[in-house]
Short mmCIF file of C-alpha atoms in Angstrom, two decimals:
data_model
loop_
_atom_site.label_atom_id
_atom_site.label_comp_id
_atom_site.label_asym_id
_atom_site.label_seq_id
_atom_site.Cartn_x
_atom_site.Cartn_y
_atom_site.Cartn_z
CA MET A 1 52.28 59.50 -26.71
CA ALA A 2 51.42 56.52 -28.88
CA VAL A 3 49.11 56.34 -31.86
CA ILE A 4 46.99 53.19 -31.94
CA TYR A 5 44.98 51.90 -34.90
CA ILE A 6 41.77 49.98 -34.16
CA PRO A 7 40.48 48.28 -37.33
CA TYR A 8 37.36 46.19 -36.83
CA GLY A 9 34.77 44.11 -38.63
CA THR A 10 31.17 44.33 -37.51
CA THR A 11 27.86 42.93 -38.64
CA GLU A 12 25.31 44.62 -36.41
CA GLY A 13 27.42 47.35 -34.85
CA GLN A 14 28.44 46.07 -31.41
CA ALA A 15 32.09 45.55 -32.42
CA ALA A 16 32.11 49.15 -33.68
CA LYS A 17 30.77 50.39 -30.34
CA ILE A 18 33.45 48.41 -28.51
CA ALA A 19 36.18 49.77 -30.83
CA GLU A 20 34.98 53.33 -30.11
CA PHE A 21 34.98 52.61 -26.37
CA ILE A 22 38.55 51.28 -26.61
CA SER A 23 39.51 54.46 -28.45
CA ASP A 24 37.98 56.56 -25.68
CA VAL A 25 39.96 54.66 -23.02
CA ILE A 26 43.18 55.14 -25.01
CA HIS A 27 42.50 58.88 -25.31
CA ALA A 28 41.81 59.10 -21.57
CA HIS A 29 45.30 57.68 -20.99
CA GLY A 30 46.92 60.42 -23.07
CA HIS A 31 47.40 58.51 -26.32
CA LYS A 32 45.82 58.88 -29.74
CA ALA A 33 43.62 56.26 -31.37
CA GLN A 34 41.79 55.88 -34.64
CA THR A 35 39.05 53.35 -35.30
CA ALA A 36 38.34 52.07 -38.80
CA ASP A 37 35.63 49.84 -40.20
CA ILE A 38 37.67 47.50 -42.40
CA LYS A 39 34.91 47.36 -45.01
CA GLN A 40 35.26 51.11 -45.55
CA ALA A 41 38.89 51.81 -44.65
CA GLY A 42 40.52 49.24 -46.88
CA ASN A 43 42.62 46.17 -46.42
CA PHE A 44 45.87 47.65 -45.07
CA ILE A 45 47.35 49.11 -41.91
CA PRO A 46 48.86 52.57 -42.46
CA ASP A 47 52.49 52.74 -41.38
CA TRP A 48 52.26 55.66 -38.94
CA TYR A 49 50.71 53.65 -36.09
CA ASP A 50 52.68 52.50 -33.06
CA ALA A 51 50.28 49.68 -32.15
CA VAL A 52 47.18 47.92 -33.46
CA ILE A 53 44.10 46.40 -31.82
CA VAL A 54 42.03 44.37 -34.29
CA GLY A 55 38.44 43.48 -33.51
CA GLY A 56 35.65 41.48 -35.03
CA SER A 57 32.28 39.98 -34.37
CA ILE A 58 30.97 36.48 -34.80
CA HIS A 59 28.27 36.06 -37.42
CA LYS A 60 26.75 32.68 -38.21
CA GLY A 61 29.35 30.93 -36.06
CA LYS A 62 32.51 32.56 -37.42
CA HIS A 63 34.39 35.78 -37.92
CA GLU A 64 33.68 37.51 -41.22
CA ASP A 65 35.83 36.48 -44.21
CA TYR A 66 36.93 40.06 -44.87
CA LEU A 67 38.33 40.25 -41.31
CA LEU A 68 40.31 37.05 -41.87
CA GLU A 69 41.65 38.43 -45.17
CA PHE A 70 42.62 41.70 -43.47
CA VAL A 71 44.64 39.91 -40.79
CA GLN A 72 46.25 37.51 -43.29
CA LYS A 73 47.32 40.42 -45.46
CA ASN A 74 48.66 42.42 -42.50
CA LYS A 75 50.12 39.59 -40.42
CA ALA A 76 53.72 40.84 -40.75
CA VAL A 77 52.73 44.28 -39.49
CA LEU A 78 50.70 42.82 -36.63
CA GLU A 79 53.71 40.76 -35.58
CA SER A 80 56.09 43.74 -35.74
CA VAL A 81 54.20 46.12 -33.44
CA PRO A 82 52.34 45.69 -30.16
CA SER A 83 49.00 44.21 -31.20
CA ALA A 84 45.93 42.56 -29.75
CA PHE A 85 42.62 41.07 -30.86
CA PHE A 86 39.11 41.28 -29.51
CA SER A 87 36.24 39.01 -30.48
CA VAL A 88 32.60 39.92 -29.94
CA SER A 89 29.99 37.20 -29.63
CA LEU A 90 26.88 36.21 -27.77
CA SER A 91 28.80 33.10 -26.70
CA ALA A 92 31.09 35.24 -24.56
CA HIS A 93 27.98 35.79 -22.44
CA GLY A 94 27.89 32.44 -20.68
CA ASP A 95 29.56 30.04 -23.12
CA THR A 96 33.24 30.97 -22.88
CA GLU A 97 34.32 27.65 -24.35
CA SER A 98 32.54 28.42 -27.63
CA ALA A 99 33.85 32.00 -27.64
CA GLU A 100 37.40 30.69 -27.21
CA GLY A 101 36.77 28.17 -29.99
CA TYR A 102 35.89 31.00 -32.38
CA VAL A 103 39.22 32.67 -31.60
CA GLU A 104 41.10 29.39 -32.07
CA GLU A 105 39.52 28.99 -35.50
CA PHE A 106 40.40 32.62 -36.30
CA GLU A 107 44.03 32.01 -35.31
CA LYS A 108 44.22 28.85 -37.42
CA ALA A 109 42.72 30.60 -40.43
CA THR A 110 44.95 33.68 -40.22
CA GLY A 111 48.17 32.27 -38.77
CA TRP A 112 48.27 35.21 -36.36
CA ARG A 113 48.63 34.46 -32.65
CA PRO A 114 47.95 37.75 -30.86
CA ALA A 115 49.73 38.24 -27.56
CA GLN A 116 46.50 39.49 -26.01
CA VAL A 117 42.91 38.47 -26.75
CA GLY A 118 39.69 39.92 -25.37
CA LEU A 119 36.42 37.99 -25.45
CA PHE A 120 33.52 40.42 -25.22
CA SER A 121 29.83 39.71 -25.04
CA GLY A 122 27.80 41.17 -27.84
CA ALA A 123 24.18 42.19 -28.05
CA LEU A 124 20.82 40.93 -29.19
CA ALA A 125 19.83 43.79 -31.48
CA TYR A 126 16.27 42.71 -32.22
CA SER A 127 15.43 46.19 -33.54
CA GLN A 128 18.00 45.76 -36.34
CA TYR A 129 16.87 42.30 -37.43
CA GLY A 130 14.43 41.48 -40.16
CA PHE A 131 11.37 39.41 -39.32
CA ILE A 132 12.96 36.00 -39.93
CA LYS A 133 16.23 36.76 -38.17
CA ARG A 134 14.34 38.22 -35.20
CA LEU A 135 12.41 34.95 -34.84
CA VAL A 136 15.56 32.84 -35.23
CA MET A 137 17.50 34.89 -32.65
CA LYS A 138 14.56 34.78 -30.24
CA ARG A 139 14.42 31.00 -30.60
CA ILE A 140 18.19 30.66 -30.08
CA ALA A 141 18.09 32.90 -26.99
CA GLY A 142 15.19 30.92 -25.56
CA SER A 143 16.86 27.57 -26.24
CA LYS A 144 19.91 28.71 -24.29
CA GLY A 145 17.74 29.53 -21.28
CA SER A 146 17.76 33.30 -21.80
CA LEU A 147 14.76 35.29 -20.70
CA ASP A 148 15.74 38.01 -23.18
CA THR A 149 13.20 37.04 -25.81
CA ASP A 150 11.08 40.20 -25.86
CA THR A 151 11.78 41.30 -29.43
CA SER A 152 10.46 44.82 -28.80
CA GLN A 153 13.77 45.73 -27.16
CA ASP A 154 17.51 45.18 -27.57
CA TYR A 155 19.80 43.54 -25.01
CA VAL A 156 23.44 44.58 -24.59
CA TYR A 157 25.66 42.11 -22.73
CA THR A 158 29.02 43.85 -23.18
CA GLU A 159 30.84 44.25 -19.87
CA TRP A 160 32.34 47.70 -20.36
CA ASP A 161 34.60 47.38 -17.29
CA GLY A 162 36.15 44.30 -18.91
CA VAL A 163 36.73 46.21 -22.15
CA LYS A 164 38.40 48.98 -20.16
CA ARG A 165 40.67 46.48 -18.34
CA PHE A 166 41.60 44.84 -21.65
CA THR A 167 42.59 48.23 -23.07
CA GLU A 168 44.53 49.32 -20.00
CA ASP A 169 46.32 45.95 -19.90
CA PHE A 170 47.24 46.42 -23.55
CA LEU A 171 48.60 49.92 -22.91
CA GLU A 172 50.61 48.64 -19.94
CA ARG A 173 52.00 45.65 -21.86
CA ALA A 174 52.84 47.71 -24.90
CA ALA A 175 54.76 50.25 -22.81
CA ARG A 176 57.12 47.64 -21.29
CA PRO A 177 60.77 47.58 -22.29
CA GLY A 178 61.28 45.64 -25.49
CA GLU A 179 57.88 46.69 -26.83
CA MET A 180 57.70 49.46 -29.39
CA LEU A 181 55.10 51.75 -27.86
#
């Protein structure tokens, strides 16, 4: 049984929900997992984990600075154990090229090239936005051709089956000979 650490950075909570879902999949496969919001858990990876899956969301066109700092600080650990990265963005819902571009920028900024990357669609959480942000997000959604501009409700685009496949692929890859899981 492996113990997997899932540190994440989130702005509006969708990356946290995805991290918890990944944890549930890991538990269902007989392993242990612990999620941690980097802002609250601190800027280090404890040494009792067998593997790490880092996650983060896109906010204003980039991953949060504290997520970049976390990965930069822990790059040696991430390269010494089975590890993966997932990125959460609205771009992953129909604009894969932009979503991939965010990950490329993340890799350049951190110097970490994860062996496995998941691109997951986020959510339009209108109910969590202030007045101005709600109007801006509605305008952005409308300009991209989305019909999801009713600000009285939230829209979740995450494809949970894809998150499950990502997690199961990670568990399978990490269990191969030569890996440390």
